[in-house]
Coordinates of C-alpha atoms and ligand atoms in Angstrom, one line a residue:
M168 CA 105.4 115.9 77.2
G169 CA 108.0 115.2 79.8
L170 CA 108.5 118.0 82.2
L171 CA 105.7 120.1 80.8
S172 CA 103.4 117.8 82.5
F173 CA 104.5 118.9 85.9
G174 CA 102.7 122.2 85.7
T175 CA 103.8 125.0 87.9
P176 CA 101.8 125.6 91.0
L177 CA 101.8 129.3 91.8
A178 CA 102.2 131.0 95.1
W179 CA 98.8 131.8 96.7
E180 CA 98.7 135.5 95.9
E181 CA 99.8 135.0 92.3
A182 CA 97.4 132.1 91.8
K183 CA 94.5 134.3 92.9
I184 CA 95.3 136.8 90.2
Y185 CA 95.7 134.3 87.4
S186 CA 93.1 131.7 88.3
D187 CA 90.2 133.2 86.4
H188 CA 92.3 133.8 83.4
V189 CA 93.6 130.3 83.5
R190 CA 90.0 129.0 83.9
V191 CA 88.5 130.9 81.0
N192 CA 91.3 130.0 78.7
G193 CA 91.5 126.5 79.8
I194 CA 87.8 125.8 79.3
N195 CA 87.7 127.4 75.9
H196 CA 90.8 125.4 75.0
F197 CA 89.3 122.1 76.0
S198 CA 86.1 123.0 74.3
S199 CA 87.9 123.8 71.0
I200 CA 90.1 120.6 71.1
Y201 CA 87.0 118.6 71.8
H202 CA 85.0 120.0 68.9
K203 CA 87.9 120.0 66.5
L204 CA 88.9 116.4 67.3
K205 CA 85.9 114.6 68.7
N206 CA 85.4 112.8 65.3
K207 CA 89.0 112.0 64.8
Q208 CA 89.3 108.3 63.8
K209 CA 92.4 106.2 63.9
D210 CA 92.2 102.7 62.5
C211 CA 95.5 101.5 63.9
L212 CA 96.0 100.6 67.5
L213 CA 99.2 102.1 68.8
W214 CA 100.7 101.8 72.2
G215 CA 103.9 102.4 74.2
D216 CA 105.4 101.9 77.6
E217 CA 107.4 104.2 79.8
V218 CA 110.1 102.9 82.1
E219 CA 111.7 105.2 84.7
Y220 CA 115.2 104.5 85.9
M221 CA 117.3 105.8 88.8
V222 CA 121.0 106.3 88.2
V223 CA 122.7 104.7 91.2
T224 CA 126.4 105.1 91.9
F225 CA 128.4 102.7 94.0
D226 CA 131.0 103.7 96.5
D227 CA 132.5 100.3 97.2
E228 CA 135.1 101.6 99.7
N229 CA 132.4 103.0 102.0
K230 CA 129.8 100.5 101.1
N231 CA 127.4 103.1 100.0
A232 CA 124.9 103.3 97.1
K233 CA 123.9 106.8 96.2
L234 CA 121.8 108.6 93.6
S235 CA 123.8 110.2 90.9
L236 CA 122.9 113.7 89.8
R237 CA 124.7 113.3 86.5
V238 CA 121.6 112.6 84.6
F239 CA 121.7 115.6 82.2
E240 CA 125.1 114.5 80.9
I241 CA 123.8 111.0 80.3
L242 CA 120.6 112.3 78.8
S243 CA 122.3 114.5 76.2
E244 CA 124.2 111.4 74.9
L245 CA 121.0 109.3 74.9
Q246 CA 119.1 112.0 73.0
K247 CA 121.9 111.9 70.4
E248 CA 121.2 108.2 70.0
E249 CA 117.5 108.9 69.7
E250 CA 118.1 111.4 66.9
A251 CA 120.4 109.0 65.0
A252 CA 117.9 106.1 65.3
L253 CA 115.1 108.3 63.9
Q254 CA 117.3 109.5 61.0
N255 CA 118.1 105.9 60.1
S256 CA 114.5 104.8 60.7
E257 CA 115.6 102.1 63.1
L258 CA 112.8 100.0 64.4
N259 CA 114.3 99.3 67.8
G260 CA 114.9 103.0 68.5
T261 CA 114.6 104.6 72.0
S262 CA 113.4 107.9 73.3
W263 CA 114.6 109.7 76.5
K264 CA 113.3 112.3 78.8
P265 CA 114.2 113.9 82.1
E266 CA 112.0 113.4 85.1
F267 CA 111.3 115.2 88.3
G268 CA 114.3 113.8 90.2
R269 CA 117.7 114.9 88.9
Y270 CA 118.8 111.3 89.3
M271 CA 116.0 109.9 87.1
L272 CA 115.7 109.0 83.4
E273 CA 112.5 108.0 81.5
G274 CA 113.0 105.7 78.5
T275 CA 110.3 104.8 75.9
P276 CA 110.4 103.1 72.6
G277 CA 111.5 105.5 69.8
L278 CA 108.2 105.0 68.1
P279 CA 105.0 103.5 69.5
Y280 CA 104.3 99.8 68.9
G281 CA 101.8 98.8 66.4
G282 CA 98.6 96.7 66.8
T283 CA 99.8 93.2 66.0
L284 CA 100.7 90.5 68.5
K285 CA 104.2 90.4 66.9
D286 CA 104.6 94.0 67.9
I287 CA 103.9 93.1 71.5
L288 CA 106.9 90.9 71.5
Q289 CA 109.2 93.9 70.7
V290 CA 108.6 95.4 74.2
E291 CA 111.1 93.2 76.2
P292 CA 114.0 93.5 73.7
N293 CA 113.4 97.2 73.4
M294 CA 113.4 97.6 77.2
K295 CA 116.7 95.6 77.3
F296 CA 118.2 97.7 74.6
R297 CA 117.1 100.9 76.5
R298 CA 118.9 99.7 79.6
Q299 CA 122.0 98.8 77.7
L300 CA 122.1 102.1 76.0
A301 CA 121.6 104.0 79.3
A302 CA 124.4 102.0 80.9
K303 CA 126.7 102.7 78.0
Y304 CA 126.8 106.4 78.9
M305 CA 127.3 105.9 82.6
K306 CA 130.5 105.6 84.6
P307 CA 131.8 102.2 85.5
N308 CA 130.4 102.5 89.0
E309 CA 127.0 103.9 87.9
V310 CA 124.0 101.7 86.9
P311 CA 120.5 102.2 85.7
I312 CA 118.3 100.7 88.4
T313 CA 114.6 100.2 88.2
I314 CA 113.3 100.5 91.7
A315 CA 110.1 102.2 92.7
S316 CA 111.5 104.2 95.7
F317 CA 115.1 104.7 96.6
P318 CA 115.4 103.4 100.2
R319 CA 117.8 106.0 101.6
L320 CA 116.4 109.1 99.8
G321 CA 116.4 111.8 102.4
C322 CA 118.5 110.1 105.0
Q323 CA 121.0 111.8 107.2
G324 CA 124.5 111.5 105.6
Q325 CA 125.4 110.8 102.1
F326 CA 122.8 109.6 99.6
L327 CA 123.5 111.9 96.7
E328 CA 126.6 112.1 94.4
P329 CA 127.7 114.9 94.7
H330 CA 126.5 115.5 98.2
Y331 CA 124.6 118.7 99.1
E332 CA 123.3 119.8 102.5
P333 CA 119.5 120.0 102.7
R334 CA 119.2 123.8 102.9
G335 CA 117.3 124.7 99.7
E336 CA 115.1 127.8 99.5
A337 CA 112.7 126.1 97.1
S338 CA 111.7 123.0 98.9
R339 CA 112.8 124.1 102.4
S340 CA 113.1 120.4 103.3
L341 CA 114.7 119.1 106.4
F342 CA 115.9 116.1 104.4
V343 CA 116.6 116.8 100.7
P344 CA 118.5 119.6 99.0
D345 CA 117.0 121.6 96.1
E346 CA 119.7 120.1 93.9
I347 CA 117.9 116.8 93.9
I348 CA 115.1 118.2 91.7
N349 CA 115.4 118.7 88.0
P350 CA 116.1 122.4 87.6
H351 CA 113.5 122.6 84.9
A352 CA 110.7 121.5 87.2
R353 CA 110.5 124.3 89.7
F354 CA 107.9 124.0 92.5
P355 CA 108.4 127.2 94.5
G356 CA 107.7 127.1 98.2
S357 CA 105.5 124.2 98.5
K358 CA 106.3 122.2 101.5
V359 CA 104.3 119.0 102.0
A360 CA 103.6 116.6 104.8
I361 CA 103.5 113.0 103.9
N362 CA 103.3 110.3 106.6
M363 CA 103.5 106.6 105.8
P364 CA 103.0 104.1 108.7
I365 CA 106.2 102.5 109.9
F366 CA 106.6 98.8 109.9
H367 CA 106.9 97.7 113.5
D368 CA 109.5 95.0 113.7
I369 CA 110.4 93.2 117.0
K370 CA 112.8 95.9 118.2
T371 CA 111.2 99.0 116.6
P372 CA 110.3 101.4 119.5
K373 CA 106.6 101.9 120.2
P374 CA 105.6 104.6 119.8
F375 CA 108.2 105.3 117.1
I376 CA 109.4 108.9 117.3
D377 CA 111.9 109.3 114.5
P378 CA 115.2 110.4 116.0
T379 CA 116.6 111.5 112.7
I380 CA 114.3 114.4 112.1
P381 CA 116.1 117.6 112.9
R382 CA 113.2 119.0 114.9
D383 CA 115.1 122.0 116.3
R384 CA 116.5 123.3 113.0
N385 CA 115.8 126.9 112.6
L386 CA 116.7 127.9 109.1
F387 CA 113.3 128.5 107.6
P388 CA 110.0 129.4 109.3
E389 CA 108.6 126.0 108.1
D390 CA 111.2 124.1 110.0
K391 CA 109.1 124.1 113.2
E392 CA 106.2 122.3 111.4
A393 CA 107.8 118.9 112.0
A394 CA 108.0 119.3 115.7
E395 CA 104.6 121.0 115.9
G396 CA 102.7 118.0 114.6
A397 CA 103.4 117.5 110.9
A398 CA 105.5 114.5 111.7
L399 CA 103.3 111.9 113.1
P400 CA 104.5 109.3 115.6
D401 CA 104.7 105.7 114.3
H402 CA 105.1 107.2 110.8
I403 CA 107.9 107.9 108.3
Y404 CA 107.6 111.7 107.8
M405 CA 108.5 113.2 104.4
D406 CA 108.4 116.9 103.6
A407 CA 109.2 117.3 99.9
M408 CA 107.6 116.4 96.6
V409 CA 110.6 114.5 95.5
F410 CA 109.7 111.7 97.9
G411 CA 106.6 111.0 95.7
M412 CA 107.5 112.5 92.4
G413 CA 110.9 110.9 92.7
C414 CA 109.5 107.4 92.6
C415 CA 109.7 105.3 89.4
C416 CA 106.8 103.7 87.7
L417 CA 105.7 101.8 84.7
Q418 CA 103.1 103.4 82.5
I419 CA 101.4 102.3 79.4
T420 CA 99.7 104.5 76.8
F421 CA 97.1 103.3 74.2
Q422 CA 95.7 105.0 71.2
S423 CA 92.1 104.2 70.6
C424 CA 90.2 104.3 67.3
N425 CA 88.1 107.2 68.5
I426 CA 86.9 109.2 71.5
E427 CA 84.2 106.7 72.4
E428 CA 86.6 103.8 72.5
A429 CA 89.1 105.9 74.5
R430 CA 86.4 106.8 77.1
R431 CA 85.4 103.1 77.4
L432 CA 89.0 101.9 77.9
Y433 CA 89.5 104.7 80.4
D434 CA 86.5 103.7 82.4
Q435 CA 87.2 100.0 82.3
L436 CA 90.9 100.1 83.0
A437 CA 90.3 102.5 86.0
N438 CA 88.9 99.5 87.8
M439 CA 92.2 97.6 87.2
G440 CA 94.3 100.4 88.7
P441 CA 94.3 99.2 92.3
I442 CA 94.6 95.5 91.3
M443 CA 97.7 96.2 89.2
L444 CA 99.1 98.4 92.0
A445 CA 98.9 95.5 94.5
L446 CA 100.3 93.0 92.0
T447 CA 103.3 95.2 91.1
A448 CA 103.8 96.5 94.7
A449 CA 107.5 97.4 94.9
A450 CA 108.0 100.2 97.4
P451 CA 108.3 99.1 101.0
I452 CA 111.1 101.5 102.2
Y453 CA 111.1 105.3 102.6
R454 CA 113.8 107.5 104.1
G455 CA 115.7 104.6 105.5
Y456 CA 112.8 102.8 107.2
L457 CA 110.7 99.8 106.4
A458 CA 107.1 101.0 106.0
D459 CA 103.9 99.1 106.8
V460 CA 102.8 99.6 103.2
D461 CA 104.1 98.0 100.0
C462 CA 103.3 100.8 97.4
R463 CA 104.4 104.3 96.5
W464 CA 101.0 105.6 95.3
N465 CA 99.9 107.5 98.4
V466 CA 103.3 109.1 98.7
I467 CA 102.8 110.6 95.3
A468 CA 99.2 111.5 96.0
G469 CA 100.4 113.3 99.1
S470 CA 103.2 115.1 97.3
V471 CA 101.9 116.5 94.1
D472 CA 99.2 116.8 91.5
D473 CA 100.6 116.6 88.0
R474 CA 97.6 117.2 85.8
T475 CA 98.1 119.3 82.7
K476 CA 95.6 121.3 80.9
E477 CA 95.7 119.2 77.7
E478 CA 95.7 115.9 79.5
R479 CA 92.7 115.8 81.7
D480 CA 91.6 112.9 83.8
L481 CA 88.0 111.9 83.3
E482 CA 85.6 110.7 85.9
T483 CA 84.0 107.4 85.3
L484 CA 81.6 108.3 82.5
K485 CA 78.8 106.0 83.5
P486 CA 76.4 108.0 85.7
E487 CA 75.1 105.3 88.1
Y488 CA 78.6 104.2 89.1
N489 CA 79.7 107.7 89.6
D490 CA 78.7 107.9 93.2
L491 CA 81.1 110.5 94.6
D492 CA 79.4 113.6 95.6
L493 CA 81.6 115.9 93.6
V494 CA 81.7 119.6 93.9
Y495 CA 81.6 121.2 90.5
D496 CA 81.2 124.6 89.1
K497 CA 77.7 124.8 87.6
E498 CA 78.7 127.8 85.6
I499 CA 81.6 126.1 83.9
C500 CA 79.6 123.0 83.5
K501 CA 76.8 124.8 81.8
K502 CA 79.1 126.6 79.5
L503 CA 80.7 123.3 78.4
M504 CA 77.2 121.7 77.9
D505 CA 76.1 124.8 76.0
D506 CA 79.1 124.1 73.8
G507 CA 77.7 120.7 73.1
I508 CA 79.8 118.6 75.4
D509 CA 77.9 115.8 77.2
E510 CA 77.1 116.2 80.9
L511 CA 79.5 113.7 82.4
L512 CA 82.5 115.0 80.4
A513 CA 81.4 118.6 81.1
R514 CA 81.1 117.9 84.9
H515 CA 84.5 116.3 84.9
V516 CA 86.2 119.1 83.2
A517 CA 84.4 121.7 85.3
H518 CA 85.4 119.9 88.4
L519 CA 89.1 120.0 87.4
F520 CA 89.0 123.7 86.8
I521 CA 87.3 124.6 90.0
R522 CA 90.4 123.4 91.9
D523 CA 92.9 124.6 89.4
P524 CA 95.2 126.3 90.3
L525 CA 93.9 127.9 93.4
V526 CA 93.5 125.0 95.8
I527 CA 95.6 122.6 94.0
F528 CA 97.3 121.2 97.2
K529 CA 94.5 121.8 99.6
E530 CA 92.0 119.6 97.9
L531 CA 94.5 117.0 96.7
N532 CA 93.0 114.3 98.8
I533 CA 89.8 114.2 96.8
Q534 CA 91.7 114.0 93.6
S535 CA 94.5 111.8 94.7
T536 CA 93.5 108.2 94.6
N537 CA 92.1 106.3 91.7
W538 CA 91.5 109.2 89.4
Q539 CA 95.0 109.7 88.4
T540 CA 95.7 106.1 87.9
M541 CA 94.3 106.8 84.5
R542 CA 95.0 109.7 82.3
F543 CA 92.9 110.8 79.3
K544 CA 95.1 112.2 76.6
P545 CA 93.2 114.2 73.9
P546 CA 95.0 114.5 70.5
P547 CA 97.6 117.3 70.6
P548 CA 96.5 120.0 68.1
N549 CA 98.1 119.9 64.7
S550 CA 99.3 116.4 65.2
N551 CA 98.6 113.0 63.6
I552 CA 97.9 111.5 67.1
G553 CA 94.5 110.1 68.0
W554 CA 92.7 109.8 71.4
R555 CA 94.8 108.1 74.0
V556 CA 94.5 106.7 77.5
E557 CA 97.3 106.0 79.9
F558 CA 97.4 103.4 82.6
R559 CA 99.6 104.7 85.4
S560 CA 99.3 102.8 88.6
M561 CA 101.9 100.1 88.1
E562 CA 105.2 100.2 90.1
I563 CA 108.4 99.6 88.3
Q564 CA 109.9 96.1 88.6
I565 CA 113.6 95.1 88.9
T566 CA 114.0 93.3 85.6
D567 CA 113.0 94.0 82.0
F568 CA 111.3 90.6 81.9
E569 CA 109.0 91.6 84.7
N570 CA 108.2 95.0 83.3
A571 CA 107.5 93.5 79.9
A572 CA 105.3 90.9 81.4
F573 CA 103.1 93.4 83.2
A574 CA 103.0 95.7 80.2
V575 CA 102.0 92.8 77.9
F576 CA 99.3 91.7 80.4
I577 CA 97.7 95.1 80.3
V578 CA 98.0 95.4 76.5
L579 CA 96.3 92.0 76.0
L580 CA 93.7 92.9 78.6
T581 CA 92.7 96.0 76.5
R582 CA 92.3 93.7 73.5
V583 CA 90.0 91.4 75.5
I584 CA 88.0 94.3 76.9
L585 CA 87.4 95.7 73.5
S586 CA 86.8 92.4 71.6
Y587 CA 84.5 90.8 74.3
G588 CA 83.0 94.1 75.4
L589 CA 83.9 93.3 79.0
N590 CA 82.3 95.3 81.7
F591 CA 84.4 96.0 84.9
Y592 CA 82.2 98.7 86.3
I593 CA 81.9 99.1 90.1
P594 CA 81.2 102.3 92.0
I595 CA 84.1 104.7 92.1
S596 CA 84.0 104.8 95.9
K597 CA 84.8 101.0 95.8
V598 CA 87.7 101.7 93.4
D599 CA 89.0 104.2 96.0
E600 CA 88.6 101.6 98.7
N601 CA 90.6 99.2 96.6
M602 CA 93.4 101.8 96.3
L603 CA 93.7 101.8 100.0
I604 CA 93.6 98.0 100.3
A605 CA 96.3 97.8 97.6
H606 CA 98.8 99.6 99.8
K607 CA 98.5 97.0 102.6
R608 CA 101.5 94.8 103.2
D609 CA 101.1 91.6 101.2
A610 CA 97.7 92.7 99.9
V611 CA 98.0 90.1 97.1
L612 CA 98.2 87.3 99.7
N613 CA 95.9 88.5 102.4
D614 CA 93.3 91.0 101.1
K615 CA 90.2 91.1 99.0
F616 CA 89.2 93.7 96.4
W617 CA 85.9 94.8 95.2
F618 CA 85.4 93.4 91.7
R619 CA 82.5 92.9 89.3
K620 CA 81.0 89.4 89.4
N621 CA 79.8 89.2 85.8
L622 CA 82.2 90.8 83.3
F623 CA 80.0 89.9 80.4
E624 CA 77.0 91.9 81.5
N625 CA 77.2 94.6 78.9
E626 CA 76.6 98.1 80.3
I627 CA 74.3 99.0 77.5
N628 CA 72.5 95.8 76.6
N629 CA 71.8 94.2 80.0
G630 CA 70.1 90.9 79.5
I631 CA 71.3 90.1 76.0
N632 CA 72.9 86.7 75.5
R633 CA 76.6 86.9 75.0
E634 CA 79.2 84.4 74.3
S635 CA 80.9 83.7 77.7
L636 CA 83.4 81.5 79.2
N637 CA 83.4 78.8 81.8
A638 CA 86.0 78.7 84.5
D639 CA 87.9 76.0 82.7
G640 CA 88.3 78.3 79.7
S641 CA 85.8 76.4 77.5
S642 CA 83.3 78.5 75.7
E643 CA 79.6 78.0 75.2
E644 CA 76.6 80.1 74.6
H645 CA 74.6 80.7 77.7
H646 CA 72.7 83.4 79.6
T647 CA 75.1 85.4 81.7
N648 CA 72.8 87.2 83.9
T649 CA 69.6 86.7 85.7
Q650 CA 67.8 89.9 84.7
Q651 CA 64.8 89.9 82.4
P652 CA 65.8 90.8 78.9
N653 CA 63.6 93.9 78.9
G654 CA 65.1 94.9 82.3
D655 CA 61.9 95.0 84.3
T656 CA 63.4 93.5 87.4
P657 CA 66.6 95.5 87.6
T658 CA 69.1 94.1 90.1
S659 CA 70.6 96.7 92.4
I660 CA 74.2 97.8 91.8
E661 CA 75.2 96.2 95.2
D662 CA 74.5 92.8 93.7
E663 CA 76.9 93.4 90.8
Y664 CA 80.1 93.2 92.7
E665 CA 81.8 91.4 95.6
Q666 CA 85.2 91.1 97.3
M667 CA 87.6 88.8 95.6
S668 CA 91.3 88.0 96.1
I669 CA 93.7 89.0 93.4
N670 CA 94.2 85.3 92.8
E671 CA 90.5 84.9 92.1
I672 CA 90.4 88.0 89.9
I673 CA 93.4 86.9 87.8
N674 CA 93.2 83.1 87.9
G675 CA 89.5 82.6 88.5
D676 CA 87.6 81.1 91.4
G677 CA 87.3 77.7 89.8
D678 CA 83.5 78.2 89.7
K679 CA 81.6 81.1 88.1
F680 CA 84.3 83.7 87.7
P681 CA 86.7 82.7 84.9
G682 CA 89.7 84.9 85.8
L683 CA 91.3 87.5 83.5
I684 CA 94.2 85.2 82.4
I685 CA 91.8 82.6 81.1
L686 CA 89.9 85.3 79.1
I687 CA 93.2 86.4 77.6
F688 CA 94.3 82.9 76.7
R689 CA 90.9 82.3 75.1
Y690 CA 91.3 85.5 73.1
L691 CA 94.8 84.4 72.0
E692 CA 93.2 81.1 70.8
S693 CA 90.7 83.0 68.7
V694 CA 93.3 85.1 66.8
N695 CA 95.9 84.1 64.3
I696 CA 99.2 83.7 66.1
D697 CA 102.4 81.7 65.4
I698 CA 103.5 79.1 67.9
E699 CA 106.7 81.0 68.9
S700 CA 104.8 84.2 69.7
R701 CA 102.1 82.3 71.5
C702 CA 104.8 80.6 73.6
M703 CA 106.4 83.9 74.6
L704 CA 103.1 85.6 75.4
G705 CA 102.3 82.5 77.4
K706 CA 105.4 83.0 79.6
Y707 CA 104.4 86.5 80.4
L708 CA 100.9 85.5 81.3
E709 CA 102.1 82.5 83.4
F710 CA 104.4 84.9 85.3
V711 CA 101.5 87.3 86.1
S712 CA 99.3 84.3 87.0
R713 CA 101.9 83.0 89.5
K714 CA 102.4 86.4 91.0
A715 CA 98.6 86.7 91.5
G716 CA 98.6 83.2 93.0
G717 CA 101.2 84.1 95.6
K718 CA 103.6 81.5 94.1
L719 CA 106.1 84.3 93.4
Q720 CA 106.7 87.2 95.8
T721 CA 105.9 90.7 94.9
T722 CA 108.9 93.0 94.6
A723 CA 107.9 94.7 97.8
K724 CA 107.9 91.4 99.7
W725 CA 111.2 90.4 98.2
I726 CA 112.9 93.7 99.1
R727 CA 111.4 93.5 102.6
E728 CA 112.6 90.0 103.1
F729 CA 116.1 90.9 101.8
V730 CA 116.4 93.6 104.5
R731 CA 114.9 91.5 107.3
S732 CA 117.3 88.6 106.6
H733 CA 120.4 90.8 106.2
P734 CA 123.0 89.9 108.8
K735 CA 123.4 93.5 109.9
Y736 CA 119.7 94.2 110.3
Q737 CA 118.7 95.0 113.9
Q738 CA 115.0 94.1 113.7
D739 CA 114.3 97.9 114.2
S740 CA 112.9 98.8 110.8
V741 CA 116.2 100.7 110.0
V742 CA 117.6 100.2 106.5
T743 CA 121.2 101.3 107.0
Q744 CA 123.7 102.6 104.4
E745 CA 125.3 99.1 104.2
I746 CA 122.0 97.2 103.9
N747 CA 121.0 99.6 101.2
Y748 CA 124.3 99.1 99.4
D749 CA 123.9 95.3 99.5
L750 CA 120.3 95.6 98.3
M751 CA 121.3 97.8 95.4
K752 CA 124.1 95.5 94.5
M753 CA 121.8 92.5 94.6
I754 CA 119.1 94.3 92.5
D755 CA 121.8 95.1 89.9
K756 CA 122.9 91.5 89.7
V757 CA 119.3 90.2 89.5
Q758 CA 118.6 92.6 86.7
K759 CA 121.7 91.5 84.8
G760 CA 120.9 87.8 85.4
E761 CA 124.1 87.4 87.5
A762 CA 122.1 86.4 90.6
G763 CA 119.0 84.3 90.8
A764 CA 116.0 85.5 92.7
P765 CA 113.8 82.4 92.7
E766 CA 111.2 83.8 95.1
L767 CA 110.8 86.8 92.9
L768 CA 111.2 85.3 89.4
G769 CA 110.9 81.6 89.6
G770 CA 112.8 80.5 86.5
F771 CA 111.3 83.3 84.4
G772 CA 113.3 85.9 82.4
I773 CA 116.6 84.0 82.7
D774 CA 117.1 83.3 79.0
S775 CA 114.3 85.2 77.4
Ligands
ADP867 P1 103.7 111.1 78.9 O1 105.0 111.2 79.6 O2 103.0 112.4 78.7 O3 102.8 110.0 79.5 P2 105.3 110.2 76.6 O4 105.5 111.1 75.5 O5 106.4 109.9 77.5 O6 104.0 110.6 77.4 O7 104.8 108.8 75.9 C1 104.2 107.8 76.5 C2 104.1 106.5 75.6 O8 103.2 106.7 74.6 C3 105.4 106.2 75.0 O9 105.7 104.8 75.1 C4 105.2 106.5 73.5 O10 105.9 105.6 72.6 C5 103.7 106.2 73.4 N1 103.1 106.9 72.2 C6 103.5 107.9 71.5 N2 102.6 108.2 70.5 C7 101.6 107.4 70.7 C8 100.3 107.2 70.0 N3 100.0 108.0 69.0 N4 99.5 106.3 70.5 C9 99.9 105.5 71.6 N5 101.0 105.6 72.2 C10 101.9 106.5 71.8
MG868 MG1 106.7 110.3 79.4
MG869 MG1 105.4 111.8 82.5
MG870 MG1 107.6 109.6 83.6
MG871 MG1 103.3 108.9 81.1

């Protein structure tokens, strides 16, 4: 879908005129897709990853690393490669799309991966191939970098190649020019106010009032907003969508057998969104300052809503866990239900249309947290594609090994969820709370997340004996919950979940809770797999396990430590042009295997 998925928010007056039209058409459209395709069955599991890159250009003379706006030249070459690979039916093909930022590339496998464990092992070589290919069409001083947020984006001075002054009519930003945005993704006149807390280092002023905001600029009427309160003290203020939409992430899309399986995966994986966000945290710097958060998600949430008509998010589809008091349009809901769509799905769709496109920015906060960490992708009309779900919360990692490891972990987790019928349900409000917790600095080390205690308690057949696992990974038949089989002493929902560390969630608590990694290993033992593949998958899982256990740093921690231990750093939260240059050089070397980063990688990914 590429850029189509940005949608085009309209100006208020225009939106008012079109909103009913959009609504009626949209609802009929959803209804017709649903009915045409609800019985669509696919027997093969397909999946694919998306990696987003920034094109960084080095100016060695001035010790500056900038974002290159040459992406369209590079893309046209890459898309020629894509065509050629398709024509020759090459297995290791690649596919390329533009992204919101005019310095970004999105690369995916040429064709989705298949359902076997062998297929899973294609992901890292394909990611490496993608990066090589991208680099091939760059200048000698340009590199494809996978970093979640570019540290100096929006800083005074030179951070773009070529340089433009921030005076654009479209974004009216005090910090970034319109030229930074892909010209095909036009967001007219939509100024935003994003404030991320600053990291108070020893010499950071308190309160911190950002001296680099041009508060007295008088070019556009909106310019005064910053001085009039939009820019909060002790925060890093950002006023354009590109601060969020210009971040890079790692997404995974799965095709399910049918709509029921897709809905189940959607609901189960939604609970993993915040956990994986914390584990992949990689965005501790914005607009030249160290932030007191580790992740990009709230920056995106504060900057844009990128839902499309065809690709609707669904609420959790299990009623008693759906505890948000959502506003929804009864009329629309009734129409959808009259059309034969079940109540939860109807409510969800109705809820989306009520805020679409009229109040798309105003009500963003309600929609902005866990919901969009998952996306439900109905089959495109007249295509061979089935029902898909997309896992979207992960931040991009520096190396292909790391990105492959997290992708593989999620893919294997879906297999485990489906084959063991795991149940991760907790109330949506708790998932929201987990999203906030995930942003905290070093959340993996210090914080606890709401998680379900008994994953084997089937949401439909409460009380039925199921095969389960002990913490040591051994398996035996036993009762996994205390409820009566006929359910006459139902436990309350509050008893079903508790707060756990990420280490406990992933590696188990050594007691009752087995940990997701052990479940995955157990699953791998139960399927036919050759030793070599088992060994490679084991490396990825071991890596994720060590991240969760705090034995390896998150990317955010590693970047923060790099800055704080840089000889030129003044303990004042400022990431200067030179520190950023050295950081980008280091990231490029780590990614190429030319520099070790033992705190980040251990010995992983060196020769894989
Ligand atoms: P979007 O940007 O809308 O999320 P993309 O077109 O970039 O989607 O594709 C996302 C991922 O889905 C890619 O890795 C692609 O290979 C994969 N993919 C494509 N077709 C299918 C399918 N039928 N089932 C599962 N994954 C698919
Ligand atoms: Mg894409
Ligand atoms: Mg996309
Ligand atoms: Mg993308
Ligand atoms: Mg995507």
